[in-house]
Amino acid sequence: QNYLGFLGLVQQLMRNHVWRLIVAATIVVSISAYNNGLGELPALGWNSWCTDGPCQRDVCYETTVRGVADAMVSTGLKDMGYIYVNLDDCWASIDRNPKTGALQPNHTRFPSGMKNLVDYVHSKGLKFGIYTASGLQWCMHPWMQTGGKNIPGSYGHYHQDVNTFVEWGVDYIKLDWCQHHLINGTMLDPHWVYPHVSKIVNSTGRQIWFAACDDKAHMWSWGFPWLQSWRMAIDHHDVWNGTATIIESMAGKSSFAKPFGWNDFDFIHTGGQGCGSLWMRDPMPYTHCPGMTDTEYYTEFTLWVLVNSPLLIATDIRNMTTLMNDILLDKAVLAIHQDKLAKAGDRLGFFVGNDCPKGKCQIWGKELYDSNTYALVLYNAHDKTTFEIDADLSLIGKGWQVTDVYDMWQRKPLGSFKKAITGQKVVPHGVRFFKLSKGK
């Protein structure tokens, strides 16, 4: 009855021209607060976190960003769909503008100003992303900053900071969760902060990807429809133990990912982070410093693809290695990530034969838009031993008793299999990545 009464009121108001405009605008705002048109598929791009030195050192420079934007185009990354160029916890001055109170860039490292830099990135046909934090300060430890002072957070400035980003032309905002104990002793609530800032972002009328960084609040269970993506696990560093931990956290989470709202398992490190002294503050040319093996980078990328996590490269794409080209630019693999069914993959089960220890021989899968095809991953989580992992086709569902198998990384067909895919050796920390097609 209340709903019918509301409709009657709307009909009366719509008879008046002025009220027609007000009601229409209200409807538009209410829709855009939930879905601004971004995030139908997971994002692809780059983030500054591990390029100019080791991860978590997190220093960035205008010259780096311009060079990365150029490289996104020249390497072919842009053509493959990597369009976001994102700054992390590194770009701002330790003081707000004394006249306006606005966040401002570090003028030594960003001498042209943020608006000019954003315009340059846009001129390359790319999108620009930026970082801020929800509390009183940013997350980087004060000892990493000049003078031991931290960058101010956005608490108390949510409207102002969002509007500043819009004035610069920002396309992506990452809102981190740190320093959220307020001066009066109270503690910020992410259940309030993220929806509140989401409404501010969408009220600007600019399409902005809004990403949350707080894996403690179980945001995957309530972040939709306020966010395009939300962090799921610990920070991802360029070390295998961390990668393996995050892969385990992926299992059982696929139901929370959907178009316009994605599980984010943090950056990918394909090729290795930047080398250099943690204490060095001046810009210098960094080389790759791989923390994982080639096998582990293939595994990292494969599982991130399968679960539809955003793919944000945290390594130096200005210095693309053969490995990076082989992994990051594989069109067929990226097509599985960007498949228009937009359904995240998950762990289907375990193989327990061939002396494989419990939980180490894993089978993962992902449905595709073409229901006659399927993406399947065999993953060996063991540290030392190669195992043959068999995949029973009944794990996929009915109609898969005969299948043709194509190896995605070896880039060749393996033939036809009945009832199970057998005899596939998987090295420690490695994967075999298959695209299946229903046989006859």
C-alpha positions as semicolon CSV with decimal commas, in nm:
position;residue;x (nm);y (nm);z (nm)
1;Q;0,000;0,000;0,000
2;N;0,283;0,240;0,082
3;Y;0,444;0,159;-0,253
4;L;0,115;0,232;-0,439
5;G;0,075;0,554;-0,245
6;F;0,427;0,655;-0,343
7;L;0,349;0,587;-0,710
8;G;0,036;0,801;-0,683
9;L;0,238;1,088;-0,539
10;V;0,493;1,056;-0,819
11;Q;0,215;1,065;-1,081
12;Q;0,072;1,383;-0,930
13;L;0,414;1,549;-0,920
14;M;0,490;1,449;-1,278
15;R;0,191;1,652;-1,398
16;N;0,391;1,961;-1,306
17;H;0,684;2,044;-1,541
18;V;0,921;2,155;-1,266
19;W;0,850;1,851;-1,054
20;R;0,902;1,628;-1,359
21;L;1,258;1,755;-1,378
22;I;1,316;1,709;-1,005
23;V;1,178;1,354;-0,999
24;A;1,377;1,257;-1,310
25;A;1,699;1,396;-1,160
26;T;1,632;1,208;-0,835
27;I;1,586;0,882;-1,023
28;V;1,910;0,937;-1,217
29;V;2,107;1,011;-0,898
30;S;1,965;0,707;-0,716
31;I;2,062;0,482;-1,005
32;S;2,413;0,623;-1,046
33;A;2,478;0,579;-0,673
34;Y;2,457;0,204;-0,728
35;N;2,587;0,153;-1,080
36;N;2,785;0,416;-1,267
37;G;2,844;0,190;-1,565
38;L;3,198;0,087;-1,472
39;G;3,313;-0,260;-1,376
40;E;3,109;-0,488;-1,597
41;L;3,439;-0,677;-1,633
42;P;3,746;-0,667;-1,403
43;A;3,993;-0,381;-1,449
44;L;4,337;-0,412;-1,610
45;G;4,623;-0,169;-1,567
46;W;4,935;-0,073;-1,371
47;N;5,002;0,051;-1,018
48;S;5,312;0,226;-0,886
49;W;5,358;0,019;-0,569
50;C;5,666;-0,184;-0,671
51;T;5,817;-0,005;-0,972
52;D;6,063;0,247;-0,828
53;G;6,226;0,009;-0,582
54;P;6,104;-0,266;-0,349
55;C;5,735;-0,308;-0,276
56;Q;5,609;-0,099;0,018
57;R;5,889;0,155;-0,031
58;D;5,621;0,315;-0,245
59;V;5,783;0,625;-0,390
60;C;5,667;0,752;-0,726
61;Y;5,765;1,023;-0,972
62;E;5,601;1,214;-1,252
63;T;5,871;1,091;-1,489
64;T;5,785;0,732;-1,397
65;V;5,416;0,782;-1,467
66;R;5,479;0,947;-1,802
67;G;5,720;0,669;-1,896
68;V;5,473;0,403;-1,790
69;A;5,195;0,566;-1,995
70;D;5,424;0,567;-2,298
71;A;5,514;0,203;-2,237
72;M;5,150;0,099;-2,201
73;V;5,107;0,208;-2,562
74;S;5,441;0,101;-2,712
75;T;5,444;-0,248;-2,558
76;G;5,091;-0,330;-2,670
77;L;4,950;-0,346;-2,316
78;K;4,690;-0,081;-2,395
79;D;4,572;-0,280;-2,698
80;M;4,527;-0,582;-2,471
81;G;4,295;-0,383;-2,242
82;Y;4,535;-0,255;-1,974
83;I;4,408;0,101;-1,947
84;Y;4,448;0,217;-1,586
85;V;4,765;0,401;-1,476
86;N;4,732;0,422;-1,098
87;L;4,934;0,590;-0,825
88;D;4,945;0,430;-0,483
89;D;5,050;0,563;-0,139
90;C;5,324;0,787;-0,273
91;W;5,217;1,099;-0,459
92;A;5,098;1,362;-0,213
93;S;5,267;1,634;-0,012
94;I;5,290;1,589;0,365
95;D;5,089;1,910;0,399
96;R;4,754;2,010;0,258
97;N;4,727;2,337;0,068
98;P;4,745;2,603;0,344
99;K;4,484;2,824;0,173
100;T;4,227;2,570;0,057
101;G;4,296;2,262;0,268
102;A;4,311;2,047;-0,044
103;L;4,545;1,754;-0,098
104;Q;4,833;1,851;-0,323
105;P;5,108;1,655;-0,498
106;N;5,466;1,642;-0,380
107;H;5,598;1,930;-0,589
108;T;5,953;1,795;-0,603
109;R;5,846;1,466;-0,756
110;F;5,547;1,603;-0,950
111;P;5,669;1,944;-1,070
112;S;5,408;1,983;-1,345
113;G;5,116;1,931;-1,109
114;M;4,860;1,654;-1,108
115;K;4,620;1,802;-1,365
116;N;4,893;1,819;-1,629
117;L;4,998;1,462;-1,554
118;V;4,641;1,333;-1,577
119;D;4,596;1,514;-1,908
120;Y;4,911;1,345;-2,039
121;V;4,786;1,000;-1,942
122;H;4,449;1,075;-2,102
123;S;4,625;1,188;-2,421
124;K;4,752;0,831;-2,456
125;G;4,398;0,694;-2,445
126;L;4,447;0,568;-2,088
127;K;4,274;0,630;-1,755
128;F;4,429;0,772;-1,439
129;G;4,391;0,633;-1,088
130;I;4,481;0,783;-0,752
131;Y;4,511;0,681;-0,388
132;T;4,394;0,821;-0,057
133;A;4,317;0,680;0,287
134;S;4,000;0,690;0,493
135;G;4,150;0,793;0,826
136;L;4,359;1,077;0,963
137;Q;4,676;0,974;0,777
138;W;4,786;0,759;0,485
139;C;4,914;0,410;0,546
140;M;5,284;0,455;0,470
141;H;5,494;0,465;0,784
142;P;5,612;0,816;0,878
143;W;5,979;0,707;0,876
144;M;5,943;0,655;0,501
145;Q;5,851;1,021;0,452
146;T;6,069;1,331;0,451
147;G;6,089;1,471;0,802
148;G;5,913;1,169;0,954
149;K;5,569;1,318;0,893
150;N;5,291;1,123;0,726
151;I;5,058;1,230;0,445
152;P;4,718;1,350;0,571
153;G;4,422;1,118;0,518
154;S;4,081;1,211;0,383
155;Y;3,883;1,194;0,707
156;G;3,700;1,525;0,743
157;H;3,775;1,604;0,378
158;Y;3,584;1,334;0,191
159;H;3,384;1,579;-0,022
160;Q;3,680;1,809;-0,080
161;D;3,921;1,533;-0,180
162;V;3,677;1,366;-0,417
163;N;3,603;1,701;-0,579
164;T;3,977;1,769;-0,611
165;F;4,023;1,435;-0,788
166;V;3,732;1,514;-1,020
167;E;3,884;1,855;-1,105
168;W;4,206;1,676;-1,201
169;G;4,014;1,428;-1,420
170;V;4,079;1,115;-1,211
171;D;3,911;0,792;-1,331
172;Y;3,986;0,553;-1,042
173;I;4,002;0,608;-0,665
174;K;4,154;0,358;-0,424
175;L;4,043;0,431;-0,067
176;D;4,272;0,255;0,181
177;W;4,180;0,164;0,538
178;C;4,438;0,282;0,790
179;Q;4,493;0,534;1,068
180;H;4,122;0,501;1,142
181;H;4,148;0,559;1,517
182;L;4,032;0,917;1,554
183;I;4,169;1,178;1,796
184;N;3,870;1,144;2,029
185;G;3,936;0,771;2,064
186;T;3,653;0,652;1,845
187;M;3,709;0,427;1,548
188;L;3,583;0,469;1,194
189;D;3,338;0,209;1,067
190;P;3,401;0,083;0,712
191;H;3,030;-0,001;0,682
192;W;2,967;0,374;0,698
193;V;3,277;0,516;0,530
194;Y;3,274;0,327;0,202
195;P;2,902;0,372;0,120
196;H;2,930;0,738;0,225
197;V;3,226;0,808;-0,002
198;S;3,067;0,603;-0,281
199;K;2,767;0,835;-0,276
200;I;2,998;1,136;-0,291
201;V;3,190;0,991;-0,585
202;N;2,877;0,913;-0,782
203;S;2,714;1,246;-0,703
204;T;2,990;1,420;-0,901
205;G;2,853;1,283;-1,228
206;R;3,197;1,156;-1,330
207;Q;3,247;0,786;-1,400
208;I;3,506;0,677;-1,145
209;W;3,609;0,322;-1,052
210;F;3,586;0,312;-0,670
211;A;3,808;0,049;-0,506
212;A;3,830;-0,042;-0,138
213;C;4,143;-0,166;0,037
214;D;4,041;-0,338;0,360
215;D;4,060;-0,716;0,378
216;K;3,959;-0,728;0,746
217;A;3,598;-0,607;0,706
218;H;3,487;-0,898;0,483
219;M;3,379;-0,640;0,230
220;W;3,310;-0,907;-0,029
221;S;2,987;-0,982;0,161
222;W;2,852;-0,625;0,159
223;G;3,066;-0,405;-0,071
224;F;2,828;-0,442;-0,363
225;P;2,673;-0,210;-0,479
226;W;2,896;0,060;-0,332
227;L;3,224;-0,044;-0,492
228;Q;3,359;-0,175;-0,819
229;S;3,619;-0,386;-0,635
230;W;3,723;-0,474;-0,282
231;R;4,037;-0,627;-0,134
232;M;4,012;-0,991;-0,033
233;A;4,342;-1,084;0,129
234;I;4,679;-0,971;0,263
235;D;4,906;-0,737;0,066
236;H;5,060;-0,928;-0,222
237;H;5,440;-0,911;-0,219
238;D;5,681;-1,055;-0,473
239;V;5,743;-1,372;-0,268
240;W;5,597;-1,718;-0,316
241;N;5,474;-1,773;0,040
242;G;5,250;-1,469;0,012
243;T;5,127;-1,568;-0,332
244;A;5,044;-1,920;-0,214
245;T;4,856;-1,782;0,088
246;I;4,646;-1,557;-0,135
247;I;4,569;-1,843;-0,375
248;E;4,435;-2,045;-0,082
249;S;4,217;-1,748;0,018
250;M;4,060;-1,745;-0,329
251;A;3,884;-2,077;-0,276
252;G;3,513;-2,054;-0,205
253;K;3,486;-1,680;-0,281
254;S;3,358;-1,686;-0,641
255;S;2,994;-1,624;-0,546
256;F;3,082;-1,276;-0,419
257;A;3,224;-1,159;-0,754
258;K;2,987;-1,032;-1,020
259;P;2,963;-0,767;-1,290
260;F;3,015;-0,421;-1,135
261;G;3,165;-0,570;-0,818
262;W;3,489;-0,778;-0,812
263;N;3,701;-0,967;-0,561
264;D;4,044;-0,799;-0,567
265;F;4,336;-1,021;-0,465
266;D;4,584;-0,731;-0,496
267;F;4,852;-0,651;-0,751
268;I;5,035;-0,896;-0,975
269;H;5,415;-0,900;-0,979
270;T;5,486;-1,070;-1,310
271;G;5,856;-1,029;-1,385
272;G;5,964;-0,899;-1,045
273;Q;5,955;-0,577;-0,845
274;G;6,203;-0,295;-0,881
275;C;6,552;-0,333;-0,732
276;G;6,725;-0,060;-0,535
277;S;6,798;0,041;-0,180
278;L;6,497;0,075;0,049
279;W;6,653;0,392;0,187
280;M;6,729;0,560;-0,146
281;R;6,498;0,855;-0,205
282;D;6,628;1,000;-0,530
283;P;6,496;0,875;-0,864
284;M;6,724;0,633;-1,042
285;P;6,687;0,364;-1,309
286;Y;6,571;0,043;-1,145
287;T;6,605;-0,304;-1,288
288;H;6,383;-0,603;-1,222
289;C;6,445;-0,792;-0,901
290;P;6,246;-1,116;-0,931
291;G;6,127;-1,253;-0,600
292;M;5,965;-1,557;-0,760
293;T;6,052;-1,807;-1,031
294;D;5,915;-1,803;-1,383
295;T;5,694;-2,099;-1,290
296;E;5,551;-1,907;-0,996
297;Y;5,475;-1,601;-1,211
298;Y;5,278;-1,819;-1,454
299;T;5,088;-1,961;-1,158
300;E;5,022;-1,617;-1,012
301;F;4,881;-1,482;-1,337
302;T;4,678;-1,795;-1,413
303;L;4,493;-1,800;-1,082
304;W;4,431;-1,423;-1,083
305;V;4,282;-1,465;-1,432
306;L;4,069;-1,762;-1,332
307;V;3,903;-1,590;-1,034
308;N;3,841;-1,266;-1,227
309;S;4,053;-1,051;-0,999
310;P;4,147;-0,710;-1,137
311;L;4,490;-0,735;-1,304
312;L;4,698;-0,438;-1,192
313;I;5,067;-0,484;-1,271
314;A;5,290;-0,356;-0,990
315;T;5,619;-0,402;-1,172
316;D;5,813;-0,184;-1,416
317;I;5,654;-0,219;-1,757
318;R;5,908;0,025;-1,902
319;N;6,151;-0,266;-1,878
320;M;5,944;-0,553;-2,019
321;T;6,125;-0,885;-1,998
322;T;6,063;-1,181;-2,228
323;L;5,867;-1,342;-1,947
324;M;5,646;-1,037;-1,900
325;N;5,570;-1,020;-2,271
326;D;5,485;-1,389;-2,278
327;I;5,246;-1,373;-1,983
328;L;5,094;-1,025;-1,980
329;L;5,027;-1,003;-2,353
330;D;4,873;-1,346;-2,411
331;K;4,551;-1,261;-2,593
332;A;4,386;-1,601;-2,542
333;V;4,453;-1,601;-2,167
334;L;4,323;-1,245;-2,129
335;A;4,010;-1,344;-2,324
336;I;3,931;-1,595;-2,047
337;H;3,975;-1,320;-1,786
338;Q;3,754;-1,083;-1,985
339;D;3,502;-1,348;-2,093
340;K;3,160;-1,182;-2,122
341;L;2,985;-1,437;-1,902
342;A;3,177;-1,252;-1,629
343;K;3,165;-1,546;-1,389
344;A;3,456;-1,592;-1,151
345;G;3,625;-1,930;-1,127
346;D;3,682;-2,129;-0,811
347;R;3,843;-2,443;-0,673
348;L;3,647;-2,750;-0,779
349;G;3,827;-3,004;-0,563
350;F;4,144;-3,203;-0,507
351;F;4,319;-3,498;-0,665
352;V;4,433;-3,749;-0,402
353;G;4,608;-4,016;-0,612
354;N;4,969;-4,068;-0,724
355;D;5,097;-4,014;-0,367
356;C;5,004;-3,646;-0,374
357;P;4,965;-3,518;-0,014
358;K;4,624;-3,400;0,097
359;G;4,535;-3,053;-0,033
360;K;4,838;-3,016;-0,260
361;C;4,701;-3,131;-0,598
362;Q;4,421;-2,891;-0,677
363;I;4,165;-2,858;-0,957
364;W;4,019;-2,516;-1,040
365;G;3,762;-2,422;-1,303
366;K;3,573;-2,135;-1,462
367;E;3,258;-2,131;-1,676
368;L;3,274;-1,939;-2,004
369;Y;3,016;-1,758;-2,217
370;D;3,034;-2,030;-2,479
371;S;2,883;-2,317;-2,278
372;N;3,068;-2,566;-2,500
373;T;3,399;-2,443;-2,357
374;Y;3,548;-2,430;-2,008
375;A;3,869;-2,311;-1,841
376;L;4,043;-2,567;-1,618
377;V;4,357;-2,532;-1,404
378;L;4,562;-2,805;-1,239
379;Y;4,768;-2,654;-0,956
380;N;5,049;-2,823;-0,762
381;A;5,087;-2,648;-0,426
382;H;5,368;-2,881;-0,314
383;D;5,709;-2,722;-0,255
384;K;5,936;-2,997;-0,389
385;T;5,764;-3,273;-0,587
386;T;5,620;-3,295;-0,938
387;F;5,291;-3,483;-0,952
388;E;5,060;-3,613;-1,221
389;I;4,723;-3,455;-1,148
390;D;4,411;-3,615;-1,292
391;A;4,087;-3,419;-1,331
392;D;3,762;-3,611;-1,330
393;L;3,535;-3,441;-1,586
394;S;3,233;-3,499;-1,364
395;L;3,363;-3,211;-1,152
396;I;3,261;-2,977;-1,434
397;G;2,910;-3,111;-1,477
398;K;2,699;-3,310;-1,717
399;G;2,786;-3,324;-2,084
400;W;3,163;-3,329;-2,033
401;Q;3,233;-3,700;-2,064
402;V;3,441;-3,633;-2,377
403;T;3,649;-3,321;-2,414
404;D;3,916;-3,178;-2,640
405;V;4,195;-3,012;-2,443
406;Y;4,406;-2,712;-2,543
407;D;4,707;-2,615;-2,329
408;M;4,695;-2,235;-2,284
409;W;5,060;-2,179;-2,190
410;Q;5,216;-2,444;-2,414
411;R;4,981;-2,312;-2,683
412;K;4,900;-2,646;-2,838
413;P;4,620;-2,907;-2,840
414;L;4,668;-3,212;-2,621
415;G;4,402;-3,428;-2,782
416;S;4,071;-3,575;-2,671
417;F;4,001;-3,724;-2,326
418;K;3,714;-3,936;-2,195
419;K;3,576;-3,912;-1,841
420;A;3,901;-3,766;-1,702
421;I;4,204;-3,565;-1,804
422;T;4,496;-3,783;-1,703
423;G;4,873;-3,804;-1,720
424;Q;4,938;-3,430;-1,683
425;K;5,256;-3,357;-1,489
426;V;5,258;-3,038;-1,284
427;V;5,582;-2,907;-1,133
428;P;5,605;-2,770;-0,775
429;H;5,428;-2,434;-0,742
430;G;5,318;-2,476;-1,104
431;V;4,998;-2,495;-1,304
432;R;4,867;-2,650;-1,621
433;F;4,609;-2,420;-1,778
434;F;4,361;-2,577;-2,020
435;K;4,073;-2,461;-2,232
436;L;3,828;-2,746;-2,282
437;S;3,584;-2,795;-2,568
438;K;3,303;-3,048;-2,560
439;G;3,381;-3,347;-2,777
440;K;3,152;-3,599;-2,943
